[in-house]
PDB file of C-alpha atoms in Angstrom:
ATOM      1  CA  GLY A   1     -26.456 -12.307  10.901  1.00 67.00           C
ATOM      2  CA  ALA A   2     -25.795  -8.349  11.985  1.00 85.00           C
ATOM      3  CA  VAL A   3     -25.520  -6.716   8.763  1.00 92.00           C
ATOM      4  CA  VAL A   4     -22.906  -3.262   9.219  1.00 95.00           C
ATOM      5  CA  SER A   5     -22.599  -1.745   6.200  1.00 96.00           C
ATOM      6  CA  GLN A   6     -19.246   0.971   4.541  1.00 97.00           C
ATOM      7  CA  HIS A   7     -19.788   3.789   1.662  1.00 96.00           C
ATOM      8  CA  PRO A   8     -18.276   5.098  -0.207  1.00 95.00           C
ATOM      9  CA  SER A   9     -16.713   1.402  -1.480  1.00 95.00           C
ATOM     10  CA  TRP A  10     -14.981   2.494  -3.576  1.00 95.00           C
ATOM     11  CA  VAL A  11     -12.970   6.566  -3.936  1.00 96.00           C
ATOM     12  CA  ILE A  12     -10.208   7.528  -5.626  1.00 94.00           C
ATOM     13  CA  CYS A  13      -9.189  11.109  -4.759  1.00 94.00           C
ATOM     14  CA  LYS A  14      -5.917  13.572  -5.294  1.00 95.00           C
ATOM     15  CA  SER A  15      -2.806  13.471  -3.183  1.00 96.00           C
ATOM     16  CA  GLY A  16      -3.837  15.841  -0.312  1.00 96.00           C
ATOM     17  CA  THR A  17      -7.130  15.967   0.010  1.00 96.00           C
ATOM     18  CA  SER A  18      -9.651  14.125   3.210  1.00 96.00           C
ATOM     19  CA  VAL A  19     -11.356  11.965   2.847  1.00 97.00           C
ATOM     20  CA  LYS A  20     -14.744  10.032   4.779  1.00 97.00           C
ATOM     21  CA  ILE A  21     -15.287   6.990   5.137  1.00 97.00           C
ATOM     22  CA  GLU A  22     -18.368   5.807   6.791  1.00 97.00           C
ATOM     23  CA  CYS A  23     -19.311   2.368   8.726  1.00 96.00           C
ATOM     24  CA  ARG A  24     -22.804   2.107   9.577  1.00 96.00           C
ATOM     25  CA  SER A  25     -25.166  -0.665  11.172  1.00 94.00           C
ATOM     26  CA  LEU A  26     -27.677  -1.224   9.656  1.00 93.00           C
ATOM     27  CA  ASP A  27     -30.087  -3.164  11.953  1.00 89.00           C
ATOM     28  CA  PHE A  28     -28.457  -3.084  15.576  1.00 90.00           C
ATOM     29  CA  GLN A  29     -27.246  -0.510  17.374  1.00 90.00           C
ATOM     30  CA  ALA A  30     -22.934  -0.383  18.386  1.00 89.00           C
ATOM     31  CA  THR A  31     -21.248   0.885  20.921  1.00 85.00           C
ATOM     32  CA  THR A  32     -18.093  -0.247  19.629  1.00 91.00           C
ATOM     33  CA  MET A  33     -17.121  -0.533  16.501  1.00 94.00           C
ATOM     34  CA  PHE A  34     -13.114  -1.141  15.362  1.00 94.00           C
ATOM     35  CA  TRP A  35     -11.448   0.045  11.677  1.00 96.00           C
ATOM     36  CA  TYR A  36      -8.845  -1.869  10.096  1.00 96.00           C
ATOM     37  CA  ARG A  37      -6.349  -1.946   6.783  1.00 96.00           C
ATOM     38  CA  GLN A  38      -5.524  -3.823   4.899  1.00 95.00           C
ATOM     39  CA  PHE A  39      -2.818  -4.496   2.291  1.00 92.00           C
ATOM     40  CA  PRO A  40      -3.139  -7.036  -0.360  1.00 90.00           C
ATOM     41  CA  LYS A  41      -2.713 -10.369   0.014  1.00 88.00           C
ATOM     42  CA  GLN A  42      -1.654  -9.373   3.370  1.00 92.00           C
ATOM     43  CA  SER A  43      -4.262 -10.011   7.194  1.00 93.00           C
ATOM     44  CA  LEU A  44      -5.633  -6.894   8.522  1.00 93.00           C
ATOM     45  CA  MET A  45      -4.410  -4.815  10.806  1.00 92.00           C
ATOM     46  CA  LEU A  46      -6.266  -3.072  13.720  1.00 92.00           C
ATOM     47  CA  MET A  47      -6.188   0.688  13.098  1.00 95.00           C
ATOM     48  CA  ALA A  48      -8.560   2.317  16.304  1.00 94.00           C
ATOM     49  CA  THR A  49     -11.170   0.906  18.383  1.00 93.00           C
ATOM     50  CA  SER A  50     -14.222   3.127  18.271  1.00 90.00           C
ATOM     51  CA  ASN A  51     -16.733   3.599  20.920  1.00 88.00           C
ATOM     52  CA  GLU A  52     -19.521   5.257  20.857  1.00 86.00           C
ATOM     53  CA  GLY A  53     -19.423   8.665  23.013  1.00 84.00           C
ATOM     54  CA  SER A  54     -15.699   8.778  23.397  1.00 86.00           C
ATOM     55  CA  LYS A  55     -11.992   9.423  21.776  1.00 89.00           C
ATOM     56  CA  ALA A  56     -11.184   6.019  19.856  1.00 92.00           C
ATOM     57  CA  THR A  57      -8.660   4.125  21.329  1.00 92.00           C
ATOM     58  CA  TYR A  58      -6.208   3.852  18.196  1.00 95.00           C
ATOM     59  CA  GLU A  59      -3.390   1.326  18.560  1.00 92.00           C
ATOM     60  CA  GLN A  60       0.756   1.520  18.312  1.00 91.00           C
ATOM     61  CA  GLY A  61       2.101   3.030  15.264  1.00 93.00           C
ATOM     62  CA  VAL A  62      -1.306   5.518  14.056  1.00 95.00           C
ATOM     63  CA  GLU A  63      -1.512   8.675  13.942  1.00 94.00           C
ATOM     64  CA  LYS A  64      -4.424   9.840  15.765  1.00 93.00           C
ATOM     65  CA  ASP A  65      -4.300  13.287  13.339  1.00 94.00           C
ATOM     66  CA  LYS A  66      -3.972  12.031   9.898  1.00 96.00           C
ATOM     67  CA  PHE A  67      -6.618   9.708  10.737  1.00 97.00           C
ATOM     68  CA  LEU A  68      -9.581  10.864  12.242  1.00 96.00           C
ATOM     69  CA  ILE A  69     -12.421   8.416  13.682  1.00 95.00           C
ATOM     70  CA  ASN A  70     -16.181   9.617  15.280  1.00 92.00           C
ATOM     71  CA  HIS A  71     -18.548   7.854  16.566  1.00 90.00           C
ATOM     72  CA  ALA A  72     -21.434  10.273  17.672  1.00 82.00           C
ATOM     73  CA  SER A  73     -23.827   7.767  17.030  1.00 90.00           C
ATOM     74  CA  LEU A  74     -25.354   3.750  17.804  1.00 90.00           C
ATOM     75  CA  THR A  75     -25.105   3.480  14.978  1.00 93.00           C
ATOM     76  CA  LEU A  76     -22.524   5.494  12.586  1.00 94.00           C
ATOM     77  CA  SER A  77     -18.756   5.950  13.564  1.00 95.00           C
ATOM     78  CA  THR A  78     -16.525   7.932  10.367  1.00 96.00           C
ATOM     79  CA  LEU A  79     -13.211   7.786   9.641  1.00 97.00           C
ATOM     80  CA  THR A  80     -11.683  10.433   7.802  1.00 97.00           C
ATOM     81  CA  VAL A  81      -8.482  10.489   5.972  1.00 97.00           C
ATOM     82  CA  THR A  82      -6.563  13.206   6.050  1.00 96.00           C
ATOM     83  CA  SER A  83      -3.811  15.191   3.433  1.00 96.00           C
ATOM     84  CA  ALA A  84      -4.068  11.399   2.279  1.00 96.00           C
ATOM     85  CA  HIS A  85      -0.813  10.645   0.255  1.00 96.00           C
ATOM     86  CA  PRO A  86       0.048   7.356  -2.190  1.00 96.00           C
ATOM     87  CA  GLU A  87       1.001   5.146   0.359  1.00 95.00           C
ATOM     88  CA  ASP A  88      -2.917   5.881   2.437  1.00 96.00           C
ATOM     89  CA  SER A  89      -4.272   3.817  -0.601  1.00 96.00           C
ATOM     90  CA  SER A  90      -5.935   0.356   0.985  1.00 96.00           C
ATOM     91  CA  PHE A  91      -8.627  -1.539   1.768  1.00 96.00           C
ATOM     92  CA  TYR A  92     -10.066  -0.105   4.375  1.00 97.00           C
ATOM     93  CA  ILE A  93     -12.734  -1.920   7.076  1.00 97.00           C
ATOM     94  CA  CYS A  94     -14.386  -1.702   9.320  1.00 97.00           C
ATOM     95  CA  SER A  95     -16.053  -4.023  12.665  1.00 95.00           C
ATOM     96  CA  ALA A  96     -19.072  -4.051  14.781  1.00 94.00           C
ATOM     97  CA  LEU A  97     -20.062  -5.673  18.022  1.00 89.00           C
ATOM     98  CA  THR A  98     -23.263  -6.137  18.733  1.00 83.00           C
ATOM     99  CA  PRO A  99     -25.103  -5.488  22.344  1.00 79.00           C
ATOM    100  CA  THR A 100     -26.399  -9.472  22.153  1.00 80.00           C
ATOM    101  CA  ASP A 101     -23.085 -11.049  22.023  1.00 76.00           C
ATOM    102  CA  SER A 102     -19.705  -9.009  22.493  1.00 73.00           C
ATOM    103  CA  ASP A 103     -17.374 -11.550  20.730  1.00 78.00           C
ATOM    104  CA  THR A 104     -18.586 -11.328  17.338  1.00 86.00           C
ATOM    105  CA  GLN A 105     -17.659  -9.335  14.845  1.00 89.00           C
ATOM    106  CA  TYR A 106     -19.273  -8.186  12.055  1.00 92.00           C
ATOM    107  CA  PHE A 107     -17.565  -6.745   9.062  1.00 95.00           C
ATOM    108  CA  GLY A 108     -18.564  -4.436   6.788  1.00 96.00           C
ATOM    109  CA  PRO A 109     -18.192  -5.059   3.229  1.00 96.00           C
ATOM    110  CA  GLY A 110     -14.561  -2.214   2.756  1.00 96.00           C
ATOM    111  CA  THR A 111     -13.871   0.313   0.767  1.00 97.00           C
ATOM    112  CA  ARG A 112     -10.654   1.199  -1.759  1.00 96.00           C
ATOM    113  CA  LEU A 113      -9.172   4.084  -1.520  1.00 96.00           C
ATOM    114  CA  THR A 114      -6.567   4.835  -4.271  1.00 96.00           C
ATOM    115  CA  VAL A 115      -4.885   8.086  -3.630  1.00 96.00           C
ATOM    116  CA  LEU A 116      -3.656   9.558  -6.750  1.00 95.00           C
TER     117      LEU A 116
ATOM    118  CA  GLY B   1      -0.027  -9.933  23.478  1.00 79.00           C
ATOM    119  CA  GLU B   2      -1.616 -12.549  21.661  1.00 85.00           C
ATOM    120  CA  ASN B   3       0.252 -13.547  17.849  1.00 91.00           C
ATOM    121  CA  VAL B   4      -1.970 -16.196  15.699  1.00 95.00           C
ATOM    122  CA  GLU B   5       0.344 -18.322  13.081  1.00 96.00           C
ATOM    123  CA  GLN B   6      -1.929 -20.328  10.620  1.00 97.00           C
ATOM    124  CA  HIS B   7      -0.023 -22.836   7.610  1.00 97.00           C
ATOM    125  CA  PRO B   8      -0.901 -23.579   5.111  1.00 97.00           C
ATOM    126  CA  SER B   9      -0.590 -19.696   3.285  1.00 96.00           C
ATOM    127  CA  THR B  10      -1.466 -21.276   0.112  1.00 97.00           C
ATOM    128  CA  LEU B  11      -3.455 -25.013   0.035  1.00 98.00           C
ATOM    129  CA  SER B  12      -5.391 -26.164  -3.574  1.00 98.00           C
ATOM    130  CA  VAL B  13      -7.675 -29.149  -3.757  1.00 97.00           C
ATOM    131  CA  GLN B  14      -9.798 -31.016  -5.458  1.00 97.00           C
ATOM    132  CA  GLU B  15     -12.983 -30.459  -5.696  1.00 97.00           C
ATOM    133  CA  GLY B  16     -14.736 -32.803  -3.428  1.00 97.00           C
ATOM    134  CA  ASP B  17     -12.003 -33.027  -1.225  1.00 97.00           C
ATOM    135  CA  SER B  18     -11.174 -32.262   1.769  1.00 98.00           C
ATOM    136  CA  ALA B  19      -9.329 -28.388   3.526  1.00 98.00           C
ATOM    137  CA  VAL B  20      -7.385 -27.970   6.550  1.00 98.00           C
ATOM    138  CA  ILE B  21      -6.080 -24.844   7.917  1.00 98.00           C
ATOM    139  CA  LYS B  22      -4.726 -25.129  11.472  1.00 98.00           C
ATOM    140  CA  CYS B  23      -4.093 -21.524  13.008  1.00 98.00           C
ATOM    141  CA  THR B  24      -1.604 -21.529  16.637  1.00 97.00           C
ATOM    142  CA  TYR B  25      -1.769 -18.609  19.170  1.00 96.00           C
ATOM    143  CA  SER B  26       0.043 -17.319  21.857  1.00 94.00           C
ATOM    144  CA  ASP B  27      -1.809 -15.544  24.564  1.00 91.00           C
ATOM    145  CA  SER B  28      -3.612 -19.034  27.121  1.00 90.00           C
ATOM    146  CA  ALA B  29      -6.679 -16.217  27.863  1.00 89.00           C
ATOM    147  CA  SER B  30      -8.234 -16.359  24.980  1.00 91.00           C
ATOM    148  CA  ASN B  31     -11.632 -18.041  24.430  1.00 91.00           C
ATOM    149  CA  TYR B  32     -13.045 -17.648  20.991  1.00 92.00           C
ATOM    150  CA  PHE B  33     -11.913 -18.029  17.937  1.00 95.00           C
ATOM    151  CA  PRO B  34     -14.022 -16.793  15.202  1.00 95.00           C
ATOM    152  CA  TRP B  35     -12.908 -18.326  11.635  1.00 97.00           C
ATOM    153  CA  TYR B  36     -13.230 -15.620   8.714  1.00 96.00           C
ATOM    154  CA  LYS B  37     -13.551 -16.262   4.616  1.00 97.00           C
ATOM    155  CA  GLN B  38     -12.780 -13.410   2.708  1.00 96.00           C
ATOM    156  CA  GLU B  39     -13.437 -13.383  -1.029  1.00 95.00           C
ATOM    157  CA  LEU B  40     -11.959 -11.284  -3.134  1.00 91.00           C
ATOM    158  CA  GLY B  41     -12.748  -6.602  -2.634  1.00 90.00           C
ATOM    159  CA  LYS B  42     -14.939  -8.040  -0.100  1.00 93.00           C
ATOM    160  CA  GLY B  43     -15.401  -7.858   4.007  1.00 94.00           C
ATOM    161  CA  PRO B  44     -14.375 -10.956   5.800  1.00 95.00           C
ATOM    162  CA  GLN B  45     -17.725 -12.616   6.637  1.00 94.00           C
ATOM    163  CA  LEU B  46     -17.985 -14.469   9.866  1.00 93.00           C
ATOM    164  CA  ILE B  47     -17.921 -18.993   9.025  1.00 96.00           C
ATOM    165  CA  ILE B  48     -18.211 -20.676  12.376  1.00 96.00           C
ATOM    166  CA  ASP B  49     -16.105 -19.662  15.556  1.00 94.00           C
ATOM    167  CA  ILE B  50     -15.477 -21.759  18.781  1.00 95.00           C
ATOM    168  CA  ARG B  51     -14.987 -20.680  22.862  1.00 92.00           C
ATOM    169  CA  SER B  52     -12.711 -22.180  24.622  1.00 88.00           C
ATOM    170  CA  ASN B  53     -15.782 -24.624  26.733  1.00 87.00           C
ATOM    171  CA  VAL B  54     -15.924 -26.683  23.160  1.00 86.00           C
ATOM    172  CA  GLY B  55     -13.779 -28.658  21.628  1.00 92.00           C
ATOM    173  CA  GLU B  56     -15.830 -28.724  18.281  1.00 95.00           C
ATOM    174  CA  LYS B  57     -17.798 -27.119  16.262  1.00 95.00           C
ATOM    175  CA  LYS B  58     -19.686 -27.902  13.208  1.00 96.00           C
ATOM    176  CA  ASP B  59     -21.927 -26.089  10.902  1.00 95.00           C
ATOM    177  CA  GLN B  60     -22.735 -28.446   7.675  1.00 96.00           C
ATOM    178  CA  ARG B  61     -19.530 -28.882   5.428  1.00 97.00           C
ATOM    179  CA  ILE B  62     -17.813 -26.551   8.265  1.00 98.00           C
ATOM    180  CA  ALA B  63     -15.786 -27.822  11.415  1.00 98.00           C
ATOM    181  CA  VAL B  64     -13.448 -26.639  13.258  1.00 98.00           C
ATOM    182  CA  THR B  65     -11.715 -28.091  16.608  1.00 97.00           C
ATOM    183  CA  LEU B  66      -9.079 -26.955  19.521  1.00 97.00           C
ATOM    184  CA  ASN B  67      -6.704 -27.726  21.518  1.00 95.00           C
ATOM    185  CA  LYS B  68      -6.342 -25.426  24.282  1.00 93.00           C
ATOM    186  CA  THR B  69      -3.327 -27.091  25.728  1.00 94.00           C
ATOM    187  CA  ALA B  70      -1.965 -26.730  22.998  1.00 95.00           C
ATOM    188  CA  LYS B  71      -3.316 -23.752  22.040  1.00 95.00           C
ATOM    189  CA  HIS B  72      -4.372 -24.752  18.364  1.00 95.00           C
ATOM    190  CA  PHE B  73      -7.558 -24.165  15.988  1.00 97.00           C
ATOM    191  CA  SER B  74      -8.020 -25.870  12.974  1.00 98.00           C
ATOM    192  CA  LEU B  75     -10.763 -25.125  10.160  1.00 98.00           C
ATOM    193  CA  HIS B  76     -12.017 -28.348   8.185  1.00 98.00           C
ATOM    194  CA  ILE B  77     -13.820 -27.894   5.114  1.00 98.00           C
ATOM    195  CA  THR B  78     -15.849 -31.651   3.442  1.00 97.00           C
ATOM    196  CA  GLU B  79     -16.613 -31.813   0.260  1.00 98.00           C
ATOM    197  CA  THR B  80     -14.734 -28.714  -1.188  1.00 98.00           C
ATOM    198  CA  GLN B  81     -16.422 -27.420  -3.908  1.00 97.00           C
ATOM    199  CA  PRO B  82     -15.735 -23.837  -6.359  1.00 96.00           C
ATOM    200  CA  GLU B  83     -17.053 -21.522  -4.333  1.00 96.00           C
ATOM    201  CA  ASP B  84     -14.825 -22.368  -0.936  1.00 97.00           C
ATOM    202  CA  SER B  85     -11.853 -20.619  -3.065  1.00 97.00           C
ATOM    203  CA  ALA B  86     -11.029 -17.163  -0.925  1.00 97.00           C
ATOM    204  CA  VAL B  87      -9.096 -16.461   2.086  1.00 97.00           C
ATOM    205  CA  TYR B  88      -9.502 -17.510   5.085  1.00 98.00           C
ATOM    206  CA  PHE B  89      -8.036 -16.143   8.282  1.00 97.00           C
ATOM    207  CA  CYS B  90      -8.331 -17.000  11.815  1.00 97.00           C
ATOM    208  CA  ALA B  91      -8.471 -15.415  14.663  1.00 95.00           C
ATOM    209  CA  ALA B  92      -8.357 -14.317  18.720  1.00 94.00           C
ATOM    210  CA  ASP B  93      -9.615 -12.796  21.633  1.00 89.00           C
ATOM    211  CA  GLY B  94      -6.992 -10.403  22.456  1.00 76.00           C
ATOM    212  CA  SER B  95      -7.032  -8.011  25.138  1.00 69.00           C
ATOM    213  CA  GLY B  96      -9.572  -5.956  26.171  1.00 65.00           C
ATOM    214  CA  GLN B  97     -12.448  -6.430  22.703  1.00 66.00           C
ATOM    215  CA  ASN B  98      -9.723  -6.900  20.279  1.00 79.00           C
ATOM    216  CA  PHE B  99      -9.281  -9.397  17.953  1.00 86.00           C
ATOM    217  CA  VAL B 100      -5.594 -10.762  16.373  1.00 90.00           C
ATOM    218  CA  PHE B 101      -5.940 -12.772  12.464  1.00 93.00           C
ATOM    219  CA  GLY B 102      -3.695 -14.988  11.408  1.00 95.00           C
ATOM    220  CA  PRO B 103      -1.531 -14.338   7.884  1.00 95.00           C
ATOM    221  CA  GLY B 104      -4.104 -15.575   6.253  1.00 96.00           C
ATOM    222  CA  THR B 105      -4.553 -19.008   4.462  1.00 97.00           C
ATOM    223  CA  ARG B 106      -5.907 -18.483   0.465  1.00 97.00           C
ATOM    224  CA  LEU B 107      -7.680 -21.576  -0.539  1.00 98.00           C
ATOM    225  CA  SER B 108      -8.848 -22.529  -4.729  1.00 98.00           C
ATOM    226  CA  VAL B 109     -10.682 -25.332  -4.802  1.00 97.00           C
ATOM    227  CA  LEU B 110      -9.870 -26.641  -8.233  1.00 95.00           C
ATOM    228  CA  PRO B 111     -12.885 -27.929 -10.799  1.00 90.00           C
TER     229      PRO B 111
END
């Protein structure tokens, strides 16, 4: 299957700082990537859909100014959590669609964000 | 929009027994139903999927069945092994290219 990576895998930051998370498709070009948030023992919550070369589409209730998404190339999408607060602590997971199968999402390994 | 329910929330089986997880969905326009396995601290991994033009699909010990009329689909794992222990999520395609995930089932396979 297609491989999606995320960096970093775990990040700890101080309240008020910004954190950037990278999502890369390693062996394919992804015109569409998705960003999810997952709280402990809960399901995945879609935050936004990221399309290469255009603005991300955010789900209702997700602050676009707080969660900045940039999909500048066909293999990289970034999520920046701005002015992070402890309530932003969560597991952030990206996924990507392959060009050969527009239905299947391949997920990255996730990034655990802890805001002190 | 699409709503996906999943049962049970937790499931414990003895090694070698079968496990069945069931999901229902609300949008009759949904056509694609993947199942993901998520181990602790890792991202979800696609294990099997089914499209609406097929009623059943099997891959070794894993099978998925789909009843479009009743709008439900199920994951069947036979001859369970301890390494099958994980959280399993079903999903259905919603509007656009989005997925709507079920709440998950925590499967424990007891040795």
